[in-house]
């Protein structure tokens, strides 16, 4: 018994440590959630998630790269009565970040009928929060019983363009300084001076154009565009699914009713004209018959009666 007591103590200590460890009870399901305004970087280790991947989409984000300007586009399916609610929630989230980190640049809300609604929100975001803002937007949709139907993230390498523009501007400025130095010397023939001044003017225009393109590229790199498209009913954005039999029958009935409505409108529009034309034709016909009767020669019986 004394020899087995150290083994028994170790077993009891191990059991107590397992019972006191809260991570063992959670089974790896205690997730860390980040707000859009947090600056903490997410862990590279992907923790198993409990959300429905069909509604929220894959948890894939582009690799951050200096000089790459990203463009985010999301499409959501929502219940009809939730489209305006979620759109307003996304707009409020952007406004709470302030205009220096998030600006709303476009908005659309259109109701076709009681089941078909489409909407859109366009943002300009600080690149540092764009990824987290998009993920928070998807989570808000899933909480509202919606789902992500399409997501697209594209990147453009504008850093290379900016560096190339800087080199081109430096070379052109050097050439411009050389020409201006020659013009400052004096004693040049009139034809050569005119040629050098024309070259200097062309160099200045080229430098201004390259600077404008570089500033545009820097603006593209400084802000990240993001678009949220919402829809319900037949106006859900994204790829269209295969039509069902009931949907095809409903569409056929709708087309039949629309065709009947168009024919009825045409009939009602043309009916007064048709009646007017028929009335004119009847009057003309009666006049023609009356004139024929009045100008017809008298018959034999009528001639003998007149003679007697």
One Martini backbone bead per residue (centre of mass of N, CA, C, O) as a GRO file, in nm:
protein
  308
    1UNK     BB    1   0.056   0.062  -0.020
    2UNK     BB    2   0.297   0.263  -0.004
    3UNK     BB    3   0.388   0.230  -0.305
    4UNK     BB    4   0.098   0.333  -0.431
    5UNK     BB    5   0.058   0.628  -0.327
    6UNK     BB    6   0.201   0.808  -0.543
    7UNK     BB    7   0.016   0.717  -0.778
    8UNK     BB    8  -0.250   0.816  -0.650
    9UNK     BB    9  -0.171   1.118  -0.632
   10UNK     BB   10  -0.131   1.165  -0.937
   11UNK     BB   11  -0.418   1.091  -1.028
   12UNK     BB   12  -0.564   1.307  -0.856
   13UNK     BB   13  -0.421   1.555  -0.978
   14UNK     BB   14  -0.510   1.510  -1.270
   15UNK     BB   15  -0.818   1.520  -1.221
   16UNK     BB   16  -0.826   1.809  -1.100
   17UNK     BB   17  -0.703   1.960  -1.344
   18UNK     BB   18  -0.932   1.880  -1.544
   19UNK     BB   19  -1.173   2.002  -1.378
   20UNK     BB   20  -1.036   2.308  -1.361
   21UNK     BB   21  -1.044   2.327  -1.678
   22UNK     BB   22  -1.227   2.526  -1.892
   23UNK     BB   23  -1.126   2.430  -2.176
   24UNK     BB   24  -1.230   2.138  -2.161
   25UNK     BB   25  -1.539   2.211  -2.159
   26UNK     BB   26  -1.543   2.382  -2.431
   27UNK     BB   27  -1.384   2.247  -2.673
   28UNK     BB   28  -1.290   2.514  -2.847
   29UNK     BB   29  -1.564   2.728  -2.846
   30UNK     BB   30  -1.413   2.980  -2.736
   31UNK     BB   31  -1.452   3.283  -2.884
   32UNK     BB   32  -1.293   3.550  -3.038
   33UNK     BB   33  -1.419   3.877  -3.063
   34UNK     BB   34  -1.419   4.149  -3.299
   35UNK     BB   35  -1.422   4.464  -3.341
   36UNK     BB   36  -1.392   4.703  -3.577
   37UNK     BB   37  -1.209   4.897  -3.373
   38UNK     BB   38  -1.003   4.698  -3.348
   39UNK     BB   39  -0.632   4.633  -3.347
   40UNK     BB   40  -0.626   4.344  -3.326
   41UNK     BB   41  -0.477   4.067  -3.434
   42UNK     BB   42  -0.538   3.785  -3.571
   43UNK     BB   43  -0.511   3.464  -3.546
   44UNK     BB   44  -0.358   3.216  -3.742
   45UNK     BB   45  -0.544   3.033  -3.586
   46UNK     BB   46  -0.812   2.833  -3.659
   47UNK     BB   47  -1.114   2.826  -3.512
   48UNK     BB   48  -1.371   2.661  -3.450
   49UNK     BB   49  -1.700   2.703  -3.576
   50UNK     BB   50  -2.068   2.749  -3.523
   51UNK     BB   51  -2.148   2.847  -3.779
   52UNK     BB   52  -2.309   2.884  -4.082
   53UNK     BB   53  -2.144   2.854  -4.380
   54UNK     BB   54  -2.380   2.912  -4.580
   55UNK     BB   55  -2.448   3.201  -4.457
   56UNK     BB   56  -2.132   3.322  -4.418
   57UNK     BB   57  -1.919   3.174  -4.544
   58UNK     BB   58  -1.600   3.185  -4.599
   59UNK     BB   59  -1.293   3.223  -4.401
   60UNK     BB   60  -1.160   3.447  -4.627
   61UNK     BB   61  -0.857   3.636  -4.667
   62UNK     BB   62  -0.651   3.852  -4.775
   63UNK     BB   63  -0.331   3.924  -4.814
   64UNK     BB   64  -0.137   4.144  -4.684
   65UNK     BB   65  -0.014   4.415  -4.900
   66UNK     BB   66   0.198   4.631  -5.012
   67UNK     BB   67   0.038   4.822  -5.267
   68UNK     BB   68  -0.255   4.697  -5.228
   69UNK     BB   69  -0.575   4.733  -5.370
   70UNK     BB   70  -0.888   4.678  -5.240
   71UNK     BB   71  -1.207   4.506  -5.333
   72UNK     BB   72  -1.537   4.493  -5.200
   73UNK     BB   73  -1.800   4.232  -5.235
   74UNK     BB   74  -2.148   4.193  -5.134
   75UNK     BB   75  -2.414   3.940  -5.101
   76UNK     BB   76  -2.764   3.934  -4.990
   77UNK     BB   77  -3.001   3.736  -4.818
   78UNK     BB   78  -3.336   3.840  -4.720
   79UNK     BB   79  -3.587   3.922  -4.561
   80UNK     BB   80  -3.806   4.159  -4.640
   81UNK     BB   81  -3.821   4.289  -4.332
   82UNK     BB   82  -3.475   4.313  -4.315
   83UNK     BB   83  -3.337   4.503  -4.514
   84UNK     BB   84  -3.362   4.785  -4.380
   85UNK     BB   85  -3.241   4.707  -4.107
   86UNK     BB   86  -2.955   4.619  -4.204
   87UNK     BB   87  -2.882   4.872  -4.360
   88UNK     BB   88  -2.897   5.061  -4.112
   89UNK     BB   89  -2.683   4.914  -3.943
   90UNK     BB   90  -2.446   4.957  -4.138
   91UNK     BB   91  -2.462   5.267  -4.139
   92UNK     BB   92  -2.415   5.308  -3.833
   93UNK     BB   93  -2.138   5.175  -3.819
   94UNK     BB   94  -2.000   5.377  -4.005
   95UNK     BB   95  -2.071   5.640  -3.846
   96UNK     BB   96  -1.920   5.551  -3.576
   97UNK     BB   97  -1.623   5.575  -3.712
   98UNK     BB   98  -1.614   5.799  -3.905
   99UNK     BB   99  -1.503   5.979  -4.187
  100UNK     BB  100  -1.193   5.875  -4.173
  101UNK     BB  101  -1.288   5.548  -4.182
  102UNK     BB  102  -1.600   5.609  -4.285
  103UNK     BB  103  -1.794   5.621  -4.596
  104UNK     BB  104  -2.083   5.709  -4.761
  105UNK     BB  105  -2.131   5.681  -5.133
  106UNK     BB  106  -2.400   5.490  -5.140
  107UNK     BB  107  -2.765   5.443  -5.217
  108UNK     BB  108  -3.028   5.178  -5.207
  109UNK     BB  109  -3.403   5.157  -5.231
  110UNK     BB  110  -3.629   4.893  -5.356
  111UNK     BB  111  -3.979   4.844  -5.423
  112UNK     BB  112  -4.182   4.624  -5.603
  113UNK     BB  113  -4.303   4.441  -5.376
  114UNK     BB  114  -4.387   4.242  -5.101
  115UNK     BB  115  -4.117   4.043  -5.189
  116UNK     BB  116  -3.949   4.262  -5.365
  117UNK     BB  117  -3.616   4.359  -5.265
  118UNK     BB  118  -3.370   4.626  -5.304
  119UNK     BB  119  -3.020   4.699  -5.210
  120UNK     BB  120  -2.759   4.957  -5.126
  121UNK     BB  121  -2.406   4.990  -5.018
  122UNK     BB  122  -2.144   5.238  -5.012
  123UNK     BB  123  -1.790   5.244  -4.937
  124UNK     BB  124  -1.519   5.414  -4.748
  125UNK     BB  125  -1.218   5.272  -4.620
  126UNK     BB  126  -1.003   5.179  -4.401
  127UNK     BB  127  -0.781   4.933  -4.462
  128UNK     BB  128  -0.750   4.833  -4.158
  129UNK     BB  129  -1.093   4.771  -4.141
  130UNK     BB  130  -1.219   4.616  -4.381
  131UNK     BB  131  -1.224   4.319  -4.298
  132UNK     BB  132  -1.389   4.355  -4.030
  133UNK     BB  133  -1.633   4.495  -4.157
  134UNK     BB  134  -1.722   4.264  -4.340
  135UNK     BB  135  -1.761   4.049  -4.117
  136UNK     BB  136  -1.968   4.214  -3.953
  137UNK     BB  137  -2.178   4.229  -4.182
  138UNK     BB  138  -2.230   3.925  -4.207
  139UNK     BB  139  -2.318   3.877  -3.911
  140UNK     BB  140  -2.568   4.061  -3.925
  141UNK     BB  141  -2.717   3.891  -4.136
  142UNK     BB  142  -2.729   3.617  -3.981
  143UNK     BB  143  -2.888   3.736  -3.738
  144UNK     BB  144  -3.128   3.814  -3.963
  145UNK     BB  145  -3.174   3.545  -4.137
  146UNK     BB  146  -2.943   3.544  -4.337
  147UNK     BB  147  -2.726   3.542  -4.639
  148UNK     BB  148  -2.450   3.463  -4.823
  149UNK     BB  149  -2.418   3.470  -5.190
  150UNK     BB  150  -2.168   3.683  -5.233
  151UNK     BB  151  -1.802   3.713  -5.277
  152UNK     BB  152  -1.557   3.982  -5.351
  153UNK     BB  153  -1.190   4.001  -5.387
  154UNK     BB  154  -0.985   4.259  -5.507
  155UNK     BB  155  -0.655   4.334  -5.653
  156UNK     BB  156  -0.421   4.618  -5.686
  157UNK     BB  157  -0.101   4.710  -5.803
  158UNK     BB  158  -0.010   5.041  -5.710
  159UNK     BB  159   0.281   5.054  -5.605
  160UNK     BB  160   0.430   5.019  -5.874
  161UNK     BB  161   0.308   5.271  -6.007
  162UNK     BB  162   0.418   5.476  -5.803
  163UNK     BB  163   0.722   5.415  -5.840
  164UNK     BB  164   0.730   5.468  -6.144
  165UNK     BB  165   0.635   5.761  -6.127
  166UNK     BB  166   0.874   5.864  -5.960
  167UNK     BB  167   1.093   5.800  -6.167
  168UNK     BB  168   0.978   5.966  -6.403
  169UNK     BB  169   0.980   6.241  -6.260
  170UNK     BB  170   1.284   6.252  -6.206
  171UNK     BB  171   1.374   6.239  -6.502
  172UNK     BB  172   1.214   6.486  -6.607
  173UNK     BB  173   1.337   6.694  -6.414
  174UNK     BB  174   1.625   6.660  -6.512
  175UNK     BB  175   1.566   6.745  -6.805
  176UNK     BB  176   1.449   7.024  -6.735
  177UNK     BB  177   1.703   7.139  -6.600
  178UNK     BB  178   1.885   7.119  -6.847
  179UNK     BB  179   1.720   7.308  -7.031
  180UNK     BB  180   1.713   7.557  -6.840
  181UNK     BB  181   2.020   7.592  -6.838
  182UNK     BB  182   2.050   7.652  -7.141
  183UNK     BB  183   1.858   7.901  -7.144
  184UNK     BB  184   2.036   8.067  -6.927
  185UNK     BB  185   2.297   8.128  -7.094
  186UNK     BB  186   2.270   8.234  -7.368
  187UNK     BB  187   2.323   8.288  -7.710
  188UNK     BB  188   2.094   8.165  -7.863
  189UNK     BB  189   1.930   8.069  -8.106
  190UNK     BB  190   1.607   8.108  -8.191
  191UNK     BB  191   1.541   7.816  -8.280
  192UNK     BB  192   1.662   7.668  -8.030
  193UNK     BB  193   1.498   7.815  -7.814
  194UNK     BB  194   1.224   7.727  -7.917
  195UNK     BB  195   1.275   7.423  -7.887
  196UNK     BB  196   1.338   7.421  -7.580
  197UNK     BB  197   1.070   7.544  -7.484
  198UNK     BB  198   0.891   7.319  -7.598
  199UNK     BB  199   1.020   7.087  -7.434
  200UNK     BB  200   0.963   7.207  -7.155
  201UNK     BB  201   0.653   7.208  -7.184
  202UNK     BB  202   0.620   6.902  -7.227
  203UNK     BB  203   0.747   6.819  -6.956
  204UNK     BB  204   0.543   6.959  -6.770
  205UNK     BB  205   0.292   6.806  -6.870
  206UNK     BB  206   0.398   6.521  -6.801
  207UNK     BB  207   0.436   6.568  -6.497
  208UNK     BB  208   0.140   6.639  -6.430
  209UNK     BB  209   0.014   6.370  -6.525
  210UNK     BB  210   0.176   6.182  -6.340
  211UNK     BB  211   0.091   6.312  -6.072
  212UNK     BB  212  -0.212   6.257  -6.103
  213UNK     BB  213  -0.188   5.948  -6.116
  214UNK     BB  214  -0.048   5.914  -5.843
  215UNK     BB  215  -0.269   6.040  -5.667
  216UNK     BB  216  -0.486   5.837  -5.747
  217UNK     BB  217  -0.334   5.586  -5.643
  218UNK     BB  218  -0.308   5.685  -5.348
  219UNK     BB  219  -0.615   5.701  -5.300
  220UNK     BB  220  -0.668   5.401  -5.352
  221UNK     BB  221  -0.475   5.309  -5.114
  222UNK     BB  222  -0.617   5.478  -4.873
  223UNK     BB  223  -0.887   5.345  -4.986
  224UNK     BB  224  -1.171   5.117  -4.943
  225UNK     BB  225  -1.392   4.962  -5.131
  226UNK     BB  226  -1.749   4.891  -5.051
  227UNK     BB  227  -2.018   4.650  -5.123
  228UNK     BB  228  -2.368   4.623  -5.049
  229UNK     BB  229  -2.600   4.366  -5.139
  230UNK     BB  230  -2.955   4.345  -5.142
  231UNK     BB  231  -3.217   4.078  -5.111
  232UNK     BB  232  -3.550   3.967  -5.223
  233UNK     BB  233  -3.671   3.714  -5.371
  234UNK     BB  234  -3.608   3.797  -5.714
  235UNK     BB  235  -3.364   4.019  -5.597
  236UNK     BB  236  -3.126   3.844  -5.554
  237UNK     BB  237  -2.807   3.857  -5.542
  238UNK     BB  238  -2.642   3.676  -5.771
  239UNK     BB  239  -2.663   3.373  -5.845
  240UNK     BB  240  -2.877   3.167  -6.007
  241UNK     BB  241  -3.094   2.936  -5.959
  242UNK     BB  242  -3.279   2.668  -6.005
  243UNK     BB  243  -3.578   2.623  -6.114
  244UNK     BB  244  -3.884   2.552  -6.010
  245UNK     BB  245  -4.197   2.436  -6.065
  246UNK     BB  246  -4.351   2.656  -5.909
  247UNK     BB  247  -4.197   2.892  -6.032
  248UNK     BB  248  -4.276   2.833  -6.327
  249UNK     BB  249  -4.584   2.854  -6.286
  250UNK     BB  250  -4.587   3.141  -6.177
  251UNK     BB  251  -4.456   3.268  -6.427
  252UNK     BB  252  -4.669   3.177  -6.631
  253UNK     BB  253  -4.909   3.320  -6.495
  254UNK     BB  254  -4.788   3.601  -6.504
  255UNK     BB  255  -4.759   3.616  -6.813
  256UNK     BB  256  -5.060   3.576  -6.876
  257UNK     BB  257  -5.168   3.822  -6.721
  258UNK     BB  258  -4.998   4.031  -6.869
  259UNK     BB  259  -5.105   3.970  -7.152
  260UNK     BB  260  -5.406   4.026  -7.087
  261UNK     BB  261  -5.363   4.319  -7.001
  262UNK     BB  262  -5.252   4.421  -7.271
  263UNK     BB  263  -5.498   4.343  -7.446
  264UNK     BB  264  -5.705   4.513  -7.289
  265UNK     BB  265  -5.574   4.785  -7.340
  266UNK     BB  266  -5.589   4.772  -7.648
  267UNK     BB  267  -5.896   4.739  -7.669
  268UNK     BB  268  -5.979   4.999  -7.517
  269UNK     BB  269  -5.822   5.193  -7.707
  270UNK     BB  270  -5.961   5.089  -7.995
  271UNK     BB  271  -6.273   5.089  -7.966
  272UNK     BB  272  -6.359   5.382  -8.036
  273UNK     BB  273  -6.237   5.378  -8.321
  274UNK     BB  274  -6.402   5.140  -8.428
  275UNK     BB  275  -6.682   5.272  -8.387
  276UNK     BB  276  -6.631   5.520  -8.561
  277UNK     BB  277  -6.569   5.373  -8.825
  278UNK     BB  278  -6.837   5.213  -8.840
  279UNK     BB  279  -7.025   5.460  -8.847
  280UNK     BB  280  -6.912   5.589  -9.103
  281UNK     BB  281  -6.962   5.347  -9.290
  282UNK     BB  282  -7.271   5.338  -9.252
  283UNK     BB  283  -7.331   5.624  -9.356
  284UNK     BB  284  -7.207   5.594  -9.636
  285UNK     BB  285  -7.382   5.355  -9.724
  286UNK     BB  286  -7.656   5.498  -9.703
  287UNK     BB  287  -7.596   5.720  -9.905
  288UNK     BB  288  -7.543   5.541 -10.150
  289UNK     BB  289  -7.821   5.401 -10.158
  290UNK     BB  290  -7.993   5.658 -10.187
  291UNK     BB  291  -7.868   5.756 -10.457
  292UNK     BB  292  -7.939   5.508 -10.624
  293UNK     BB  293  -8.248   5.533 -10.593
  294UNK     BB  294  -8.279   5.832 -10.702
  295UNK     BB  295  -8.119   5.757 -10.993
  296UNK     BB  296  -8.306   5.549 -11.087
  297UNK     BB  297  -8.489   5.416 -11.328
  298UNK     BB  298  -8.792   5.363 -11.438
  299UNK     BB  299  -9.024   5.139 -11.474
  300UNK     BB  300  -9.287   5.011 -11.662
  301UNK     BB  301  -9.516   5.060 -11.461
  302UNK     BB  302  -9.446   5.358 -11.409
  303UNK     BB  303  -9.476   5.459 -11.709
  304UNK     BB  304  -9.783   5.386 -11.759
  305UNK     BB  305  -9.892   5.552 -11.522
  306UNK     BB  306  -9.790   5.824 -11.629
  307UNK     BB  307  -9.948   5.821 -11.903
  308UNK     BB  308 -10.245   5.792 -11.778
   0.00000   0.00000   0.00000
